[in-house]
XYZ file of C-alpha atoms in Angstrom:
449
model
C 20.897 16.358 18.695
C 19.087 19.406 17.394
C 21.088 21.828 15.183
C 21.653 25.438 15.917
C 18.948 27.538 15.336
C 20.805 29.761 13.120
C 20.973 27.338 10.119
C 17.536 28.440 9.385
C 15.823 31.614 9.645
C 13.163 31.624 12.671
C 10.629 34.031 10.045
C 8.464 31.173 9.279
C 7.985 29.516 12.601
C 4.737 31.838 13.728
C 2.907 30.142 10.650
C 4.025 26.646 11.493
C 2.876 26.920 14.888
C -0.859 27.535 14.127
C -1.895 24.360 14.077
C 0.558 22.432 15.927
C 2.782 22.916 19.084
C 6.556 23.451 17.707
C 9.928 23.140 18.765
C 10.669 26.859 17.286
C 13.970 25.496 15.037
C 11.986 22.568 13.560
C 9.280 24.875 12.691
C 11.607 27.126 11.014
C 13.282 24.385 9.445
C 9.772 22.478 7.782
C 8.800 26.190 6.746
C 12.511 26.691 5.005
C 12.256 23.515 3.130
C 8.505 23.717 1.974
C 8.898 26.938 0.689
C 11.840 25.784 -1.246
C 14.147 28.311 0.276
C 16.452 25.691 2.114
C 19.758 24.161 0.305
C 19.841 20.414 0.161
C 23.398 20.680 1.048
C 22.279 22.407 4.421
C 19.383 19.658 4.630
C 21.894 16.956 4.579
C 24.204 18.932 7.260
C 21.480 19.166 9.581
C 20.428 15.451 8.911
C 23.979 14.392 10.282
C 23.652 16.731 13.049
C 20.215 15.230 14.156
C 22.108 11.871 13.632
C 19.055 9.289 13.343
C 15.548 8.301 11.482
C 13.063 6.199 13.065
C 11.092 4.242 10.211
C 8.055 2.571 11.053
C 6.826 -0.269 8.505
C 5.478 -3.435 8.279
C 7.944 -5.846 9.429
C 6.467 -9.286 7.821
C 8.923 -9.437 4.804
C 12.038 -10.936 5.859
C 13.687 -10.017 2.409
C 12.391 -6.118 3.133
C 13.885 -6.529 6.491
C 17.424 -7.642 5.566
C 17.701 -5.179 2.961
C 16.703 -2.488 5.378
C 19.702 -3.802 7.383
C 22.187 -4.467 5.052
C 21.361 -1.749 2.300
C 19.327 1.094 3.733
C 21.231 1.185 7.110
C 24.957 1.369 5.270
C 23.689 4.134 2.946
C 22.373 6.333 5.665
C 25.289 5.838 7.864
C 27.271 7.548 4.763
C 25.409 10.357 5.453
C 26.000 10.337 9.116
C 22.689 9.276 10.016
C 21.662 6.025 12.137
C 18.704 3.953 10.576
C 16.372 2.754 13.369
C 13.751 0.423 11.637
C 10.772 -0.101 13.867
C 8.999 -3.321 12.412
C 5.298 -3.329 13.462
C 2.490 -5.901 12.341
C 0.065 -3.105 10.889
C 0.547 0.510 9.584
C -2.322 1.496 11.642
C -0.089 1.238 14.781
C 2.256 4.097 13.632
C -0.179 6.490 12.409
C -2.375 6.116 16.077
C 1.059 6.734 17.986
C 1.664 9.866 15.599
C -1.802 10.720 16.394
C -1.832 10.017 20.047
C 1.352 12.094 20.219
C -0.169 14.942 18.485
C -3.426 14.955 20.829
C -1.050 15.136 23.870
C 0.779 18.253 22.794
C 3.646 16.765 21.083
C 3.933 19.149 17.801
C 6.483 19.906 15.206
C 9.644 18.153 16.433
C 8.752 16.568 19.217
C 7.168 13.249 18.307
C 8.692 9.566 17.957
C 8.017 8.756 14.147
C 10.215 10.189 11.505
C 8.875 8.096 8.549
C 5.774 5.627 7.673
C 5.787 3.456 4.658
C 2.202 3.943 3.852
C -0.859 4.127 1.597
C -4.999 4.139 1.361
C -6.801 4.703 4.601
C -3.967 5.293 6.717
C -2.654 8.195 4.465
C -6.085 9.711 4.274
C -6.323 9.572 8.245
C -3.278 11.490 8.631
C -3.992 13.944 6.353
C -7.354 14.405 7.602
C -6.080 14.880 11.138
C -3.632 17.450 9.894
C -0.640 15.357 10.785
C 1.588 15.528 7.640
C 5.150 17.264 7.437
C 3.430 18.850 4.385
C 4.232 18.896 0.662
C 7.593 17.927 0.628
C 7.930 15.065 -2.434
C 8.647 17.406 -5.035
C 11.408 19.495 -3.509
C 13.511 16.471 -2.954
C 16.560 16.212 -5.559
C 15.213 12.641 -6.633
C 11.591 14.095 -7.349
C 12.783 14.357 -11.349
C 12.406 10.430 -11.070
C 8.833 10.567 -10.766
C 6.104 12.030 -13.185
C 4.242 15.125 -11.429
C 2.375 16.951 -14.453
C -1.505 15.964 -13.737
C -2.132 16.156 -17.549
C -0.444 13.066 -18.000
C -2.459 9.925 -16.709
C 0.704 7.881 -15.830
C 1.177 10.625 -13.191
C -2.331 9.569 -11.270
C -0.557 7.152 -9.233
C 1.849 9.827 -7.998
C -0.349 12.305 -6.981
C -3.765 10.245 -5.876
C -3.404 7.538 -3.009
C -6.422 5.354 -3.242
C -8.192 8.366 -5.152
C -7.409 10.770 -2.373
C -5.010 13.713 -3.526
C -1.963 13.371 -1.659
C -0.752 17.254 -2.458
C 2.963 15.866 -2.666
C 2.801 15.260 1.357
C 3.831 11.740 0.596
C 6.660 10.141 -2.149
C 6.101 7.046 -4.077
C 8.430 4.162 -3.094
C 6.937 1.107 -4.648
C 4.520 -0.110 -7.262
C 2.300 -2.842 -7.065
C -0.740 -4.808 -8.401
C -2.960 -7.613 -7.321
C -1.869 -10.784 -9.206
C -3.076 -14.235 -8.551
C -0.615 -17.495 -8.970
C -1.602 -21.094 -9.848
C 0.009 -24.486 -9.070
C 0.026 -25.683 -12.448
C 1.410 -29.126 -11.656
C -2.053 -29.458 -9.884
C -4.477 -27.394 -12.236
C -4.895 -27.830 -16.126
C -4.541 -25.048 -18.149
C -7.875 -24.991 -19.379
C -9.335 -24.926 -15.646
C -7.530 -21.944 -14.674
C -10.071 -19.351 -13.906
C -10.350 -15.558 -15.532
C -13.371 -14.561 -13.952
C -15.312 -15.042 -10.564
C -17.811 -16.933 -12.225
C -15.229 -19.525 -13.455
C -13.755 -19.493 -9.710
C -16.947 -20.341 -8.379
C -17.131 -23.219 -10.706
C -13.661 -24.242 -10.073
C -14.606 -24.355 -6.575
C -17.747 -26.262 -7.139
C -15.713 -29.232 -8.786
C -12.584 -28.635 -6.558
C -14.051 -27.725 -2.966
C -11.555 -26.310 -0.534
C -8.925 -25.659 -2.934
C -9.175 -21.589 -2.514
C -9.190 -19.038 0.133
C -8.331 -15.531 0.519
C -6.740 -13.295 3.237
C -8.883 -12.117 5.973
C -10.047 -8.695 6.000
C -9.197 -5.874 7.300
C -5.991 -7.121 6.217
C -5.257 -5.351 3.135
C -4.926 -8.122 0.852
C -8.200 -9.152 1.745
C -9.880 -6.089 1.388
C -8.361 -5.864 -1.770
C -9.733 -9.148 -2.843
C -13.214 -7.672 -1.680
C -12.800 -4.986 -3.606
C -12.503 -6.920 -6.878
C -15.397 -8.959 -6.164
C -17.689 -5.838 -5.719
C -15.881 -4.412 -8.914
C -16.741 -7.421 -11.092
C -20.435 -7.636 -9.713
C -21.020 -3.975 -10.137
C -24.694 -3.942 -10.945
C -24.396 -1.267 -13.374
C -21.423 -2.615 -15.300
C -19.373 0.265 -14.558
C -16.353 -1.697 -12.587
C -14.193 0.642 -10.359
C -15.731 3.799 -11.728
C -18.255 4.585 -9.056
C -16.146 3.628 -6.074
C -13.457 6.235 -6.870
C -15.922 8.725 -5.164
C -15.304 10.103 -1.968
C -17.742 8.949 1.191
C -19.079 12.505 1.215
C -20.761 11.965 -2.846
C -22.146 8.756 -2.526
C -25.109 8.051 -0.274
C -25.110 5.208 1.789
C -28.037 3.295 0.237
C -26.317 3.632 -3.272
C -23.186 2.399 -2.205
C -25.064 -0.611 -0.867
C -27.014 -0.924 -4.330
C -23.637 -1.172 -5.976
C -21.853 -3.626 -3.297
C -24.673 -5.788 -2.644
C -24.001 -8.405 -5.794
C -20.385 -8.513 -4.840
C -20.954 -9.491 -1.593
C -23.938 -12.166 -2.561
C -20.917 -13.624 -4.471
C -18.656 -13.808 -1.473
C -21.317 -15.648 0.557
C -22.160 -18.035 -2.486
C -18.474 -19.303 -2.132
C -17.914 -19.588 1.335
C -19.190 -23.081 1.515
C -16.471 -24.264 -0.824
C -13.448 -22.208 0.392
C -10.806 -23.984 2.631
C -12.206 -25.194 5.648
C -10.883 -24.837 9.501
C -11.495 -26.758 12.203
C -15.670 -27.296 12.636
C -16.148 -26.415 8.986
C -16.140 -23.112 8.842
C -14.111 -21.341 6.134
C -10.730 -20.701 6.812
C -9.332 -17.128 5.902
C -5.156 -16.899 6.257
C -4.657 -13.842 8.484
C -1.709 -12.322 6.280
C 0.626 -12.940 3.191
C 2.649 -15.470 5.256
C 0.171 -17.699 5.923
C -1.599 -17.740 2.424
C 1.884 -18.427 0.958
C 2.221 -21.450 3.456
C -1.160 -22.594 2.109
C 0.189 -22.394 -1.247
C 3.296 -24.155 -0.666
C 2.094 -26.795 1.039
C -0.651 -27.540 -1.613
C -3.727 -27.009 0.631
C -4.897 -24.448 -1.985
C -4.358 -24.206 -5.941
C -4.427 -20.453 -6.313
C -2.661 -17.638 -4.506
C -3.849 -13.907 -4.655
C -1.933 -11.080 -3.492
C -0.327 -7.860 -4.096
C 3.133 -9.316 -5.892
C 4.255 -8.451 -9.214
C 7.299 -10.567 -8.712
C 5.920 -12.749 -5.946
C 6.241 -15.847 -7.954
C 9.907 -15.385 -9.741
C 11.073 -14.578 -5.855
C 9.063 -16.980 -4.371
C 10.798 -19.969 -6.790
C 14.010 -18.087 -6.256
C 13.720 -18.356 -2.519
C 11.634 -21.585 -2.165
C 8.462 -20.292 -0.447
C 6.419 -21.070 -4.027
C 5.811 -24.644 -5.241
C 7.809 -25.050 -8.320
C 5.178 -25.224 -10.971
C 3.686 -22.050 -9.615
C 2.954 -19.059 -12.208
C 0.738 -16.117 -12.621
C -2.220 -15.617 -14.509
C -4.702 -13.115 -15.201
C -7.544 -12.725 -12.489
C -10.047 -11.248 -12.496
C -10.296 -9.918 -16.026
C -10.625 -6.155 -15.827
C -10.295 -5.641 -12.287
C -6.647 -6.451 -11.137
C -6.163 -3.330 -8.708
C -2.800 -1.547 -9.499
C -1.517 0.853 -6.786
C 1.683 2.570 -5.274
C 2.884 2.796 -1.889
C 4.570 5.606 -0.408
C 6.700 7.210 2.562
C 5.391 9.644 4.515
C 6.621 12.035 7.369
C 4.319 13.149 9.953
C 4.275 16.821 11.380
C 5.859 15.905 14.351
C 8.671 14.055 13.207
C 11.853 14.402 15.591
C 14.280 14.144 12.903
C 12.723 15.831 9.868
C 15.694 16.678 7.937
C 16.970 13.182 8.121
C 13.501 12.062 7.004
C 14.224 13.953 4.035
C 17.534 12.333 3.190
C 16.118 8.771 3.666
C 13.162 9.922 1.343
C 15.306 11.239 -1.376
C 17.699 7.973 -1.016
C 14.816 5.650 -1.368
C 13.375 7.310 -4.448
C 16.934 7.010 -6.105
C 17.801 4.825 -9.202
C 20.334 2.727 -6.925
C 17.761 2.341 -4.123
C 15.415 1.011 -6.478
C 17.686 -1.173 -8.239
C 18.837 -2.783 -4.972
C 15.141 -3.164 -3.601
C 14.292 -4.945 -6.960
C 17.202 -7.243 -6.770
C 17.333 -8.064 -3.048
C 13.477 -7.883 -2.287
C 11.512 -8.272 -5.307
C 9.360 -5.175 -4.830
C 8.660 -3.287 -7.903
C 10.037 0.104 -8.936
C 7.832 3.474 -7.452
C 9.973 5.687 -9.816
C 8.860 6.158 -13.345
C 11.240 4.506 -16.158
C 10.116 7.324 -18.801
C 11.514 10.199 -16.425
C 14.907 8.114 -16.243
C 17.917 8.359 -18.840
C 17.903 5.484 -20.949
C 20.828 3.800 -19.207
C 18.907 4.042 -15.687
C 15.741 2.858 -16.971
C 17.717 -0.246 -18.527
C 19.018 -1.057 -14.760
C 15.665 -0.986 -13.605
C 14.348 -3.297 -16.025
C 17.287 -5.692 -15.699
C 16.737 -5.811 -11.782
C 13.382 -6.574 -12.249
C 12.956 -10.416 -11.199
C 10.165 -11.111 -13.973
C 6.847 -12.456 -14.599
C 6.143 -15.852 -14.758
C 3.005 -16.800 -16.846
C 1.696 -13.280 -17.632
C 3.014 -10.337 -19.581
C 3.290 -6.749 -18.494
C 1.094 -5.914 -21.453
C -1.871 -8.412 -20.061
C -1.170 -6.902 -16.760
C -1.675 -3.390 -18.003
C -4.665 -4.089 -20.040
C -6.692 -5.537 -17.132
C -5.614 -2.912 -14.563
C -7.940 -1.107 -11.922
C -7.719 1.490 -9.290
C -7.982 1.114 -5.935
C -11.249 2.060 -3.994
C -11.313 5.426 -2.716
C -9.733 5.394 0.913
C -13.276 6.809 2.465
C -14.983 3.900 1.353
C -12.384 1.329 2.083
C -13.498 1.138 5.937
C -17.227 0.730 4.875
C -16.605 -2.044 2.552
C -14.215 -3.602 5.365
C -16.865 -3.177 8.032
C -19.630 -4.655 5.554
C -17.322 -7.662 5.238
C -17.031 -8.191 8.818
C -20.611 -7.852 9.382
C -22.126 -9.862 6.597
C -19.234 -12.338 6.059
C -17.383 -13.011 9.172
C -20.260 -12.525 11.800
C -22.980 -13.969 9.431
C -25.260 -11.157 10.379
C -29.032 -11.110 9.374
C -29.163 -7.394 8.754
C -29.396 -6.315 5.268
C -26.580 -5.070 3.216
C -28.689 -1.476 3.512
C -28.593 -1.880 7.287
C -24.987 -2.653 7.477
C -23.844 0.239 4.965
C -26.091 2.667 7.045
C -24.175 1.698 10.523
C -20.724 1.930 9.113
C -21.689 5.224 7.629
C -22.926 6.307 10.830
C -20.082 4.846 12.865
C -17.661 6.904 10.806
C -19.886 10.085 11.199
C -21.408 10.114 8.182
């Protein structure tokens, strides 16, 4: 149900309709909120009149699904809003729906998607297509739980998403780091690798005891990016990969990633076998967890700061699992976010949901129930609230936070991710005879670069 147009002035509607078709009332509300002239109590009242909110998110985590139903839905119900969780297999599905509706003429207030759990190239796509609600994040009451001062290096993950400035058009919701686990009942401490060279040596002595998730899944893409960082021929790690595709020539990117891809090709014969003797790449984290739990592989690498602690608690990890530092210096760390599309049908309800999701209560509940790291910043909280976050964390097993921080690396710029992904699919999956230079040049051309 749409609220009465009188709640917000329509004066700003003209500007809002310059790019989008629009419901005038929704356009006026959007502009009022983004300008800072909308009182939060009025936003909550409007959300209750809208009466529902549609959040699209990857539904492959059972604990997260339960939390959405048992924690988020009741919290929204207290605000007079019905939560409609739409569980999808890939974030791109929601992005494609938003863009399809936009291009069909469904503008402000006329779409289907109110919120998406998102980061990386999916956010970059919506930003590039001008399909976002706007710079809403710092206008939320709970934005005080986040660091926005760009002079503070700790703000980097709040203001840049895979190297792309987000202009507060998404709000951080969870943090993560790519961490590997070992079954210590199967691998002696001295054999646990800390570098890609040591992993290769281990696989030569223990063939078939490792694999990684298949790109284009983000877990697979991340492993590939870490290999590329570690084999950067200039020894500058992640640094050149922070550039936009507009700032790095295809031949230069090809030069930088070639050694990493040579490494990935070199370990293929010793990865977990599939039928017929070809490497077996699991499709997602659930498949990877199953291989690790069943002892088919000795190591499991994925995003999951607290994956071991939570996996031991619910029985999805082997009892001797522990985390370890790998690869030294290039353990990618990022945040993930909540975004509101520009044509969200219930934008006030989406704002109320975003605000609750960034509250201390929500973050504590998420940590305790799902084991997903906090997306808000402890130094911005009161001492008591910061302690609540720490106490709610499932804990690290085998590594310390200081070790993880010392080996952290940033994500690849979102505009380069598609190129590296396309290169893996061509060079590794299809075993192309084309040179890396040719493959990268084709990827650039396909992206219109």
